[in-house]
XYZ file of N, CA and C in Angstrom:
810
model
N 0.796 -1.165 0.037
C -0.164 0.001 0.186
C 0.819 1.084 -0.214
N 0.574 2.049 -0.673
C 1.439 3.232 -1.041
C 0.693 4.351 -0.240
N 1.569 4.887 1.018
C 1.170 5.997 2.054
C 0.797 7.349 1.452
N 0.814 7.543 0.309
C 0.823 8.929 -0.493
C -0.255 9.650 0.111
N -0.165 10.938 0.116
C -1.232 12.061 0.917
C -2.627 11.750 -0.012
N -3.553 12.275 0.974
C -4.861 12.109 0.568
C -5.273 13.033 -0.705
N -6.168 12.637 -1.471
C -6.474 13.448 -2.702
C -7.988 13.825 -2.712
N -8.853 13.191 -1.879
C -10.326 13.423 -2.015
C -10.527 13.949 -0.803
N -11.653 15.056 -0.793
C -11.959 15.728 0.335
C -13.546 15.483 0.279
N -14.269 15.294 1.129
C -15.684 15.226 1.242
C -16.055 15.975 2.409
N -17.252 16.652 2.062
C -17.688 17.477 3.042
C -18.809 16.646 3.971
N -18.675 16.915 5.029
C -19.499 15.687 6.152
C -19.908 16.764 7.152
N -21.464 16.608 7.122
C -22.175 17.483 8.277
C -21.598 17.140 9.784
N -20.926 16.027 10.207
C -20.382 16.119 11.420
C -19.212 16.506 12.088
N -18.362 16.255 11.063
C -16.858 15.922 10.994
C -16.324 17.343 10.115
N -17.046 17.921 9.226
C -16.724 18.843 8.389
C -15.656 18.299 7.233
N -14.546 19.025 6.649
C -13.834 18.457 5.692
C -12.881 17.136 5.943
N -13.508 16.059 5.308
C -12.812 14.764 5.418
C -11.785 14.621 4.433
N -10.320 14.389 4.501
C -9.709 13.912 3.513
C -9.109 12.468 3.380
N -9.426 11.801 2.471
C -9.365 10.559 2.473
C -7.836 9.850 1.252
N -7.408 8.887 1.521
C -6.048 8.289 0.706
C -7.051 7.544 -0.343
N -6.104 7.707 -1.493
C -6.653 7.250 -2.577
C -7.165 5.694 -2.775
N -6.544 5.018 -1.903
C -6.931 3.688 -1.721
C -8.397 3.828 -1.032
N -8.743 4.264 -0.256
C -10.090 4.505 0.555
C -11.027 4.810 -0.511
N -10.637 5.805 -1.079
C -11.534 6.161 -2.172
C -12.163 5.222 -3.308
N -10.938 4.314 -3.740
C -11.249 3.370 -4.528
C -12.142 2.184 -3.996
N -11.863 1.974 -2.628
C -12.747 1.199 -1.735
C -14.341 1.593 -1.968
N -14.471 2.872 -1.505
C -15.874 3.988 -1.225
C -16.396 3.585 -2.864
N -15.627 3.484 -3.958
C -16.448 3.565 -5.290
C -17.059 2.060 -5.681
N -16.757 0.997 -4.753
C -17.341 -0.164 -5.285
C -18.583 -0.330 -4.905
N -19.046 -1.518 -5.780
C -20.540 -1.705 -5.357
C -20.915 -2.287 -4.095
N -19.816 -2.946 -3.630
C -19.931 -3.306 -2.263
C -20.549 -2.314 -1.199
N -19.418 -1.419 -1.299
C -19.822 -0.320 -0.356
C -20.673 0.581 -0.700
N -20.694 0.997 -2.127
C -22.160 1.806 -2.187
C -23.465 1.252 -1.872
N -23.395 -0.125 -1.622
C -24.581 -0.529 -1.122
C -24.945 0.124 0.172
N -24.223 0.622 1.220
C -24.526 1.008 2.040
C -25.026 2.627 2.168
N -25.402 2.640 0.948
C -26.287 3.985 0.635
C -27.749 3.906 0.870
N -28.009 2.688 0.918
C -29.451 2.212 0.904
C -29.595 1.336 2.582
N -28.723 1.698 3.303
C -29.358 0.790 4.508
C -29.338 1.795 5.531
N -30.319 2.240 6.136
C -30.890 3.202 7.161
C -29.764 2.703 8.178
N -29.440 3.679 9.167
C -28.202 3.641 10.061
C -29.074 2.946 11.010
N -30.572 3.914 11.254
C -31.210 3.944 12.590
C -32.553 2.499 12.219
N -32.591 2.065 11.309
C -33.380 1.301 11.055
C -34.820 1.713 10.880
N -35.755 1.361 11.489
C -37.193 2.072 11.439
C -37.489 3.010 12.227
N -36.310 3.913 12.795
C -36.741 5.116 13.780
C -37.001 6.189 13.004
N -36.495 6.312 11.572
C -36.994 7.317 10.878
C -38.474 7.688 10.762
N -39.116 6.652 11.128
C -40.414 6.782 10.819
C -41.400 7.845 12.269
N -40.233 7.678 13.138
C -40.941 8.335 14.054
C -39.773 9.705 14.241
N -38.645 9.675 14.101
C -37.625 10.854 13.838
C -37.634 10.959 12.594
N -38.181 12.138 12.013
C -38.089 12.264 10.351
C -36.493 12.396 10.023
N -35.859 13.284 10.568
C -34.554 13.602 10.390
C -33.533 12.404 10.665
N -33.881 11.618 11.187
C -33.088 10.047 11.306
C -33.025 9.331 10.105
N -32.788 9.887 8.878
C -32.909 8.893 7.609
C -31.527 8.720 7.224
N -30.515 9.016 7.891
C -29.133 9.067 7.384
C -29.077 7.534 7.362
N -27.512 7.043 6.511
C -27.370 5.555 6.022
C -26.034 5.057 6.715
N -25.945 3.882 6.512
C -24.213 3.443 6.934
C -23.544 3.939 5.987
N -23.515 4.028 4.769
C -22.741 5.111 4.186
C -21.813 5.996 4.620
N -22.563 6.901 5.152
C -21.731 8.323 5.907
C -21.283 7.824 6.938
N -21.956 7.104 7.723
C -21.440 6.618 9.179
C -19.995 5.824 8.833
N -19.791 4.718 7.834
C -18.696 4.396 7.624
C -17.594 5.075 7.240
N -17.722 6.290 6.540
C -16.881 7.209 6.224
C -16.433 7.661 7.005
N -17.412 8.012 8.167
C -16.885 8.867 9.423
C -15.979 8.306 10.145
N -16.333 6.885 10.396
C -15.473 6.117 11.170
C -14.052 5.831 10.810
N -13.913 5.696 9.155
C -12.617 5.582 8.652
C -11.697 7.030 9.010
N -12.576 8.076 8.949
C -11.810 9.337 9.117
C -11.327 9.451 10.497
N -12.299 8.948 11.714
C -11.953 9.119 12.940
C -10.861 8.064 13.502
N -10.878 7.125 12.938
C -9.938 5.829 13.053
C -8.461 6.360 12.631
N -8.520 7.299 11.553
C -7.313 7.846 10.874
C -6.875 8.950 11.895
N -7.729 9.892 12.357
C -7.284 10.893 13.329
C -6.798 10.197 14.944
N -7.508 9.240 15.204
C -6.835 8.728 16.631
C -5.602 8.005 16.085
N -5.379 7.226 15.263
C -3.903 6.775 15.053
C -2.829 7.620 15.168
N -3.138 8.925 13.912
C -2.080 9.650 13.985
C -1.897 10.677 15.005
N -2.684 10.826 15.848
C -2.890 11.324 17.458
C -1.799 10.715 17.815
N -1.955 9.446 17.996
C -1.146 8.305 18.920
C 0.365 8.208 18.357
N 0.584 7.931 16.938
C 1.685 8.430 16.206
C 2.624 9.858 16.483
N 1.758 10.885 16.356
C 2.476 12.173 16.564
C 2.978 12.245 17.761
N 1.919 11.817 19.074
C 2.190 12.077 20.589
C 3.519 11.206 21.174
N 3.615 9.721 20.557
C 4.383 9.150 21.089
C 5.158 8.249 20.149
N 6.071 8.570 19.459
C 6.716 8.318 18.292
C 7.575 6.966 18.711
N 7.399 6.854 19.880
C 8.579 5.229 20.486
C 7.528 3.985 19.840
N 6.010 4.490 19.508
C 5.230 3.114 19.351
C 5.359 2.652 18.235
N 6.211 3.588 16.962
C 6.439 2.760 15.595
C 5.430 2.652 14.985
N 4.141 3.599 15.136
C 3.364 3.477 14.028
C 3.951 3.967 12.794
N 3.252 3.158 11.831
C 3.509 3.350 10.546
C 2.323 3.994 9.625
N 2.768 4.387 8.836
C 1.492 4.812 7.537
C 0.962 3.927 7.261
N 1.546 2.985 6.816
C 0.931 1.510 6.563
C -0.149 0.970 7.433
N 0.116 1.274 8.590
C -0.703 0.753 10.139
C -1.980 1.655 9.967
N -1.610 3.031 9.774
C -2.783 3.951 9.857
C -3.735 3.375 8.968
N -3.374 3.440 7.610
C -4.190 3.005 6.461
C -4.808 1.787 6.623
N -4.406 0.840 7.234
C -4.849 -0.419 7.522
C -6.260 -0.313 8.863
N -5.897 0.701 9.712
C -6.917 0.957 10.421
C -8.052 1.847 9.988
N -7.957 2.655 9.117
C -8.675 3.526 8.549
C -9.658 2.526 7.444
N -9.010 1.766 6.704
C -9.938 0.715 5.670
C -10.603 -0.205 6.692
N -10.440 -0.727 7.783
C -11.314 -1.342 8.640
C -12.386 -0.545 9.254
N -12.048 0.733 9.603
C -13.135 1.586 10.194
C -14.127 1.885 8.860
N -13.797 1.869 7.541
C -14.257 2.068 6.363
C -15.415 1.004 6.380
N -14.990 -0.412 6.874
C -15.475 -1.422 6.194
C -16.247 -2.134 7.298
N -16.089 -1.604 8.408
C -16.640 -2.603 9.727
C -17.884 -2.652 9.766
N -18.739 -2.217 8.761
C -20.298 -2.308 8.663
C -20.829 -3.065 7.441
N -19.885 -3.284 6.360
C -20.087 -4.078 5.185
C -21.299 -5.112 5.330
N -21.377 -5.865 6.545
C -22.107 -7.052 6.657
C -23.720 -6.896 7.008
N -23.896 -5.493 7.486
C -25.343 -5.108 7.828
C -26.291 -5.453 6.804
N -27.394 -5.842 7.061
C -28.716 -6.088 6.238
C -29.643 -5.081 6.322
N -30.480 -5.025 5.368
C -31.689 -4.056 5.671
C -32.126 -3.671 6.893
N -32.230 -2.229 7.055
C -32.865 -1.712 8.243
C -31.884 -1.958 9.305
N -30.311 -2.239 9.223
C -29.224 -2.451 10.209
C -29.620 -3.495 11.174
N -29.864 -3.252 12.419
C -30.213 -3.813 13.675
C -31.526 -4.696 13.602
N -32.350 -4.180 13.008
C -33.445 -4.310 12.951
C -33.702 -5.774 11.992
N -33.016 -5.791 11.161
C -32.702 -7.158 10.273
C -32.250 -8.063 11.061
N -31.428 -7.884 12.138
C -30.855 -9.039 13.004
C -31.777 -9.129 13.963
N -32.312 -8.238 14.812
C -33.207 -8.560 15.794
C -34.564 -9.425 14.998
N -35.325 -9.097 14.310
C -36.548 -9.515 13.541
C -36.640 -10.561 12.385
N -35.389 -10.799 12.126
C -35.048 -11.972 10.921
C -34.094 -12.776 11.117
N -32.798 -12.623 11.414
C -31.579 -13.668 11.644
C -31.748 -14.243 13.064
N -32.379 -13.651 13.889
C -32.390 -14.191 15.587
C -33.240 -15.553 15.236
N -34.179 -15.482 14.187
C -35.097 -16.647 14.092
C -34.471 -17.553 12.804
N -34.009 -17.432 12.011
C -33.364 -17.913 11.028
C -31.997 -18.485 10.943
N -31.338 -17.412 11.568
C -29.625 -18.009 11.897
C -29.447 -17.423 13.166
N -29.472 -18.059 14.524
C -29.097 -17.158 15.539
C -27.717 -17.137 15.722
N -26.789 -17.488 15.126
C -25.514 -17.247 15.202
C -24.973 -16.202 14.547
N -25.572 -15.600 13.618
C -25.222 -14.410 12.875
C -24.728 -13.208 13.392
N -23.681 -12.861 12.444
C -23.031 -11.720 13.790
C -22.512 -10.818 12.479
N -22.903 -9.707 12.286
C -22.506 -9.035 11.694
C -21.268 -8.625 10.974
N -20.501 -8.610 12.309
C -18.925 -8.221 12.236
C -18.464 -9.755 10.874
N -18.842 -10.732 11.420
C -18.491 -11.975 10.407
C -18.647 -12.162 8.778
N -20.059 -11.409 8.808
C -20.452 -11.069 7.274
C -19.425 -9.745 6.800
N -19.440 -8.983 7.465
C -18.585 -7.996 7.267
C -17.089 -8.143 6.542
N -16.505 -9.451 7.172
C -15.217 -9.577 6.831
C -15.594 -10.791 5.407
N -16.536 -11.176 5.075
C -16.907 -11.898 4.282
C -17.041 -11.103 2.930
N -17.805 -10.030 3.290
C -18.038 -8.965 2.453
C -16.966 -8.092 1.966
N -15.896 -8.264 2.974
C -14.601 -7.315 2.632
C -13.772 -8.155 1.680
N -13.823 -9.442 1.828
C -12.781 -10.310 1.142
C -13.596 -10.447 -0.387
N -15.052 -10.337 -0.441
C -15.669 -10.194 -1.943
C -15.246 -8.896 -2.443
N -15.399 -7.796 -1.451
C -14.932 -6.671 -2.014
C -13.586 -6.628 -2.639
N -12.649 -6.896 -1.982
C -10.857 -7.192 -2.625
C -11.230 -7.678 -3.681
N -11.449 -9.141 -3.767
C -11.264 -10.025 -5.012
C -12.028 -9.562 -6.188
N -13.455 -8.928 -6.247
C -13.851 -8.765 -7.141
C -13.618 -7.162 -7.823
N -12.958 -6.286 -6.901
C -12.648 -5.172 -7.619
C -11.026 -5.061 -7.701
N -10.445 -6.416 -7.992
C -8.771 -6.523 -8.153
C -7.957 -5.413 -7.295
N -8.360 -5.719 -6.082
C -7.559 -4.759 -5.038
C -6.684 -5.449 -4.237
N -6.235 -7.157 -4.897
C -5.226 -7.832 -4.114
C -4.226 -7.226 -4.063
N -3.445 -6.802 -5.257
C -2.489 -6.435 -5.294
C -1.788 -4.884 -4.640
N -2.815 -4.312 -3.914
C -2.820 -2.812 -3.564
C -2.631 -3.293 -1.900
N -2.966 -4.383 -1.324
C -2.953 -4.796 0.274
C -2.083 -6.127 0.029
N -1.273 -5.808 1.116
C -0.363 -7.252 1.468
C -1.358 -8.251 2.375
N -0.875 -9.520 2.151
C -1.615 -10.435 2.932
C -1.669 -10.342 4.331
N -0.438 -9.832 4.599
C -0.453 -9.824 6.256
C -1.677 -8.818 6.708
N -1.468 -7.505 5.920
C -2.297 -6.349 5.993
C -3.819 -6.613 5.668
N -3.934 -7.321 4.972
C -5.454 -7.914 4.418
C -5.814 -8.768 6.061
N -4.949 -9.594 6.354
C -5.315 -10.530 7.668
C -5.408 -9.487 9.012
N -4.810 -8.564 9.077
C -4.854 -7.358 10.138
C -5.904 -6.717 9.950
N -6.717 -6.047 8.907
C -7.665 -5.561 8.796
C -8.965 -6.272 9.081
N -8.843 -7.359 8.728
C -10.112 -8.360 8.863
C -10.123 -8.607 10.468
N -9.131 -8.700 11.347
C -9.123 -9.267 12.649
C -9.475 -7.494 13.541
N -9.331 -6.469 12.779
C -9.652 -5.374 13.269
C -11.182 -5.093 13.138
N -11.655 -5.489 12.060
C -13.080 -5.668 11.862
C -13.734 -6.317 12.722
N -13.552 -7.732 13.027
C -14.143 -8.439 13.945
C -14.015 -8.018 15.396
N -12.959 -7.182 15.881
C -13.017 -6.488 17.096
C -11.786 -7.559 18.015
N -11.376 -7.152 19.037
C -10.674 -7.532 19.941
C -11.367 -8.539 20.900
N -11.725 -10.037 20.507
C -12.364 -10.316 21.940
C -11.749 -10.410 23.160
N -12.439 -11.027 24.315
C -12.056 -11.411 25.506
C -11.785 -12.775 25.465
N -10.889 -13.359 24.626
C -10.576 -14.929 24.318
C -10.110 -15.350 25.247
N -9.874 -16.489 25.340
C -9.176 -17.660 26.531
C -7.754 -17.418 25.907
N -7.455 -17.040 24.961
C -6.022 -16.747 24.915
C -5.613 -15.611 25.365
N -6.327 -14.551 25.351
C -5.861 -13.408 25.863
C -5.813 -13.354 27.496
N -6.590 -14.194 27.812
C -6.717 -14.425 29.308
C -5.518 -15.026 29.867
N -5.123 -16.011 28.890
C -3.679 -16.832 29.280
C -2.689 -16.307 29.028
N -2.655 -14.846 28.243
C -1.448 -14.022 27.898
C -0.999 -14.586 26.819
N -1.368 -15.436 25.868
C -1.181 -15.895 24.411
C -1.727 -14.692 23.711
N -0.746 -14.258 22.671
C -1.443 -13.417 21.440
C -1.767 -13.893 20.399
N -3.043 -14.052 20.282
C -4.041 -14.626 19.263
C -3.978 -14.238 17.537
N -3.190 -12.998 17.533
C -3.517 -12.137 16.046
C -2.375 -12.650 15.344
N -2.282 -12.747 14.156
C -1.218 -12.677 13.236
C -1.131 -11.418 12.252
N -2.185 -10.315 12.115
C -1.784 -9.220 11.568
C -0.818 -8.382 12.202
N -0.490 -8.240 13.409
C 0.160 -7.339 14.170
C 0.480 -7.879 15.209
N 2.045 -7.858 15.714
C 2.724 -8.531 17.015
C 1.876 -7.848 18.212
N 2.080 -8.415 19.287
C 1.726 -8.128 20.576
C 1.832 -6.679 21.267
N 3.258 -6.003 20.643
C 3.514 -4.948 21.158
C 2.494 -3.559 20.257
N 1.710 -4.350 19.264
C 0.879 -3.108 18.586
C -0.482 -3.419 19.214
N -0.745 -4.086 20.385
C -1.909 -4.309 20.780
C -3.126 -3.250 20.569
N -2.299 -1.809 20.972
C -3.646 -0.885 21.154
C -4.276 -0.415 20.146
N -3.539 -1.043 18.529
C -4.296 -0.797 17.564
C -5.492 -1.700 17.383
N -5.854 -2.566 18.026
C -6.871 -3.263 17.572
C -8.170 -2.908 18.852
N -7.906 -1.808 19.360
C -8.997 -0.993 20.366
C -9.298 0.254 19.415
N -8.704 0.796 18.725
C -9.301 1.754 17.861
C -10.728 1.557 17.254
N -11.095 0.740 16.243
C -12.183 0.620 15.375
C -13.300 0.053 16.341
N -13.047 -1.288 16.795
C -13.692 -2.192 17.660
C -13.385 -2.588 19.175
N -13.597 -1.822 20.063
C -12.908 -2.050 21.192
C -14.075 -3.115 22.154
N -13.765 -4.336 22.021
C -14.626 -5.131 22.862
C -14.315 -5.144 24.233
N -13.322 -4.536 24.772
C -12.915 -4.545 26.071
C -13.450 -3.449 27.137
N -13.637 -2.299 26.402
C -14.251 -1.463 27.354
C -15.387 -0.663 26.478
N -15.418 -0.678 25.201
C -16.347 -0.202 24.358
C -16.006 1.523 24.000
N -14.884 1.598 24.416
C -14.642 3.114 23.879
C -13.713 3.096 22.200
N -14.622 3.257 21.424
C -13.703 3.144 19.932
C -14.536 4.385 19.057
N -14.054 4.373 17.931
C -14.381 5.694 17.008
C -15.501 5.200 16.327
N -15.820 3.844 16.383
C -17.365 3.474 15.751
C -18.346 4.307 16.502
N -18.129 4.179 17.923
C -19.243 4.776 18.892
C -19.079 6.166 18.724
N -17.515 6.767 18.630
C -17.670 8.414 18.439
C -18.349 8.774 17.272
N -18.493 8.056 16.262
C -18.962 8.785 15.080
C -20.693 8.843 15.186
N -21.136 7.321 15.426
C -22.646 7.283 15.510
C -23.221 7.941 16.775
N -22.408 8.473 17.788
C -22.940 9.051 18.778
C -23.102 10.370 18.231
N -22.356 11.036 17.561
C -22.373 12.202 17.226
C -23.205 12.461 16.092
N -23.060 11.486 15.003
C -24.068 11.477 14.220
C -25.594 11.285 14.094
N -25.909 10.256 15.095
C -27.075 10.117 15.329
C -28.048 10.798 16.255
N -27.047 11.686 16.989
C -27.634 12.763 17.729
C -28.073 13.916 16.867
N -26.925 14.128 15.835
C -27.301 15.546 14.980
C -28.607 15.107 14.352
N -28.739 13.977 13.458
C -30.024 13.666 12.868
C -31.319 13.508 13.987
N -30.940 12.732 14.936
C -32.102 12.725 15.725
C -32.710 14.255 16.383
N -31.659 14.904 16.469
C -32.040 15.969 17.467
C -31.828 16.249 18.698
N -31.038 15.403 18.878
C -30.619 15.117 20.668
C -29.558 15.778 21.028
N -29.434 16.638 22.317
C -28.296 17.216 22.732
C -27.238 16.186 22.891
N -25.849 16.085 22.441
C -24.829 15.158 23.013
C -23.715 16.039 23.578
N -23.201 15.762 24.728
C -22.317 16.203 25.822
C -21.050 15.582 25.603
N -20.782 14.526 25.000
C -19.377 13.999 25.005
C -18.699 14.711 23.651
N -17.589 14.798 24.090
C -16.689 15.694 23.009
C -15.533 14.543 22.520
N -15.450 14.073 21.561
C -14.706 13.260 20.997
C -13.285 13.987 20.584
N -13.798 14.965 20.224
C -12.197 15.812 19.758
C -11.455 15.985 21.301
N -12.083 16.260 22.100
C -11.223 16.709 23.259
C -10.787 14.957 23.907
N -11.279 14.147 23.474
C -10.905 12.810 24.049
C -9.342 12.443 23.033
N -9.719 13.006 21.911
C -8.558 12.653 20.716
C -6.995 13.528 21.554
N -7.287 14.619 22.235
C -6.200 15.353 22.632
C -5.475 15.049 23.841
N -6.403 13.854 24.663
C -6.005 13.681 25.658
C -5.371 12.354 25.972
N -5.496 11.555 24.787
C -5.502 10.073 24.576
C -3.848 9.696 24.410
N -3.576 8.636 25.044
C -2.304 8.126 24.871
C -2.363 6.692 25.333
N -1.200 5.764 24.723
C -0.818 4.545 25.036
C -0.185 4.171 26.356
N -0.813 3.312 27.329
C -0.046 2.720 28.261
C 0.179 1.530 28.412
N 1.368 1.063 29.411
C 1.166 -0.203 29.671
C 0.593 -0.748 30.855
N -0.521 -1.453 30.438
C -1.683 -1.853 31.716
C -1.463 -3.550 31.747
N -0.901 -3.883 32.866
C -0.511 -5.506 33.033
C 0.592 -5.742 32.062
N 0.458 -6.608 30.963
C 1.253 -6.861 30.156
C 1.272 -6.721 28.731
N 0.304 -5.626 28.758
C -0.093 -5.221 27.295
C -0.395 -3.854 27.148
N -0.067 -3.139 26.243
C -0.527 -1.644 25.548
C -1.962 -1.480 25.044
N -2.299 -0.585 26.194
C -3.809 -0.065 25.972
C -3.975 1.553 25.767
N -5.193 1.729 25.246
C -5.262 3.288 24.859
C -5.802 3.378 26.115
N -5.632 4.484 26.478
C -5.835 5.312 27.867
C -5.862 6.955 27.863
N -6.533 7.596 28.762
C -7.064 9.044 28.846
C -6.460 9.386 30.395
N -6.095 10.825 30.220
C -6.030 11.029 31.716
C -7.427 10.932 32.627
N -7.278 10.882 34.052
C -8.013 10.498 34.901
C -8.917 11.696 35.067
N -8.428 12.699 34.609
C -9.695 13.960 34.876
C -10.461 13.881 33.790
N -10.612 13.094 32.916
C -11.431 13.086 31.465
C -12.527 11.782 31.707
N -12.427 11.697 33.070
C -13.786 10.626 33.376
C -15.108 11.200 32.943
N -15.246 12.648 33.085
C -16.512 12.965 33.221
C -16.741 13.154 31.441
N -15.915 13.395 30.532
C -16.122 13.130 29.297
C -16.875 11.708 28.997
N -15.731 10.782 29.509
C -16.676 9.461 29.425
C -17.578 9.098 29.705
N -18.046 9.702 31.041
C -19.403 9.500 31.710
C -20.381 9.901 30.424
N -20.175 10.943 29.945
C -21.096 11.701 28.981
C -21.158 10.612 27.853
N -20.196 10.239 27.416
C -20.008 9.109 26.181
C -21.102 7.957 26.965
N -21.106 7.304 27.704
C -21.953 6.222 28.034
C -23.223 6.721 28.394
N -23.228 7.905 28.889
C -24.810 8.357 29.103
C -25.393 8.870 27.928
N -24.675 9.277 26.850
C -25.107 9.565 25.615
C -25.656 8.127 24.942
N -24.971 7.110 25.167
C -25.699 5.939 24.521
C -27.060 5.267 25.435
N -26.899 5.692 26.729
C -27.879 5.271 27.242
C -29.305 6.345 26.820
N -28.945 7.546 26.486
C -29.914 8.291 26.215
C -30.573 7.980 24.777
N -29.505 7.761 23.757
C -30.320 7.424 22.742
C -30.891 5.948 22.596
N -30.809 5.015 23.238
C -31.462 3.803 23.369
C -32.912 4.105 24.325
N -32.814 4.942 25.056
C -34.077 5.034 26.091
C -34.977 6.149 25.134
N -34.479 7.115 24.586
C -35.302 8.011 23.807
C -35.690 7.577 22.497
N -34.834 7.067 21.928
C -34.997 6.824 20.043
C -35.149 5.303 19.981
N -34.057 4.497 20.361
C -34.202 3.147 20.036
C -35.155 2.216 20.844
N -35.515 2.500 21.697
C -36.379 1.859 22.509
C -37.904 2.876 22.848
N -37.961 3.658 21.872
C -39.498 4.467 21.707
C -40.333 3.499 21.518
N -41.264 3.638 22.000
C -42.569 2.751 22.153
C -42.980 2.329 20.854
N -43.074 3.678 19.809
C -43.911 3.764 18.610
C -42.875 2.900 17.712
N -41.478 3.148 18.381
C -40.328 2.644 17.017
C -40.585 1.049 17.423
N -40.742 0.382 18.569
C -40.842 -0.881 19.059
C -42.122 -1.326 18.075
N -43.455 -0.597 18.151
C -44.246 -1.137 17.465
C -44.181 -1.173 15.561
N -43.352 -0.207 15.419
C -43.007 0.017 13.776
C -42.389 -1.384 13.468
N -41.210 -1.491 14.265
C -40.162 -2.563 14.191
C -40.965 -4.111 13.961
N -41.952 -4.278 15.010
C -42.784 -5.536 14.952
C -43.327 -5.709 13.662
N -44.168 -4.525 13.335
C -44.910 -4.541 11.927
C -44.135 -4.816 10.984
């Protein structure tokens, strides 16, 4: 992958001007990614909140952008981490493609259909399969090394609290254990603090007309990698606890006021 400078600028209502690497633009222009234009981010919620008609397409671009922002902040602040331009590009690709596996109406599809037809369904696993299909059918294999492809798919799946990790065994092949913190950027299964949530909190609140008190830009300014136990993790200053509290409270508010709205529940059942 060539770490050349971004050449495409997107104007986003949440993040402003977003600059993306040419390879990211090639991925965005594929039929597999363009499909996300037609998948509602919030399922049937827009029947109750008319402004919430945004799609997985713009959310995925936002996550790819924020993944790059967080990785670059860590690289610039802690040069000893050895974060490369290729690492950053891989993290961005994972952020861009993390939701490729969502079905119609997003999580509504999982709740009302796959729960009964395929209980073991996980959209992350389908996202990985769709990513493989995207790469193969658009002749992108030569643009990304085999090792980087493995890394990207591991990032999409998220870092699980597996038995191997609990026993101190590093279960991943894409990057060595010294880069463990990179696995917490897109899908952080350990504490839920990741750029996927940063984007959908900001974007969903924007379109729902709900106030958000969590400031992801402030989080990025105070983030750093620390040794916790025998592994490197993404951490923030203790004085930022209130900002993180606001993040989790925002999630609670979104579910209480929108996702679990009684009329929304009725519509989804219908």
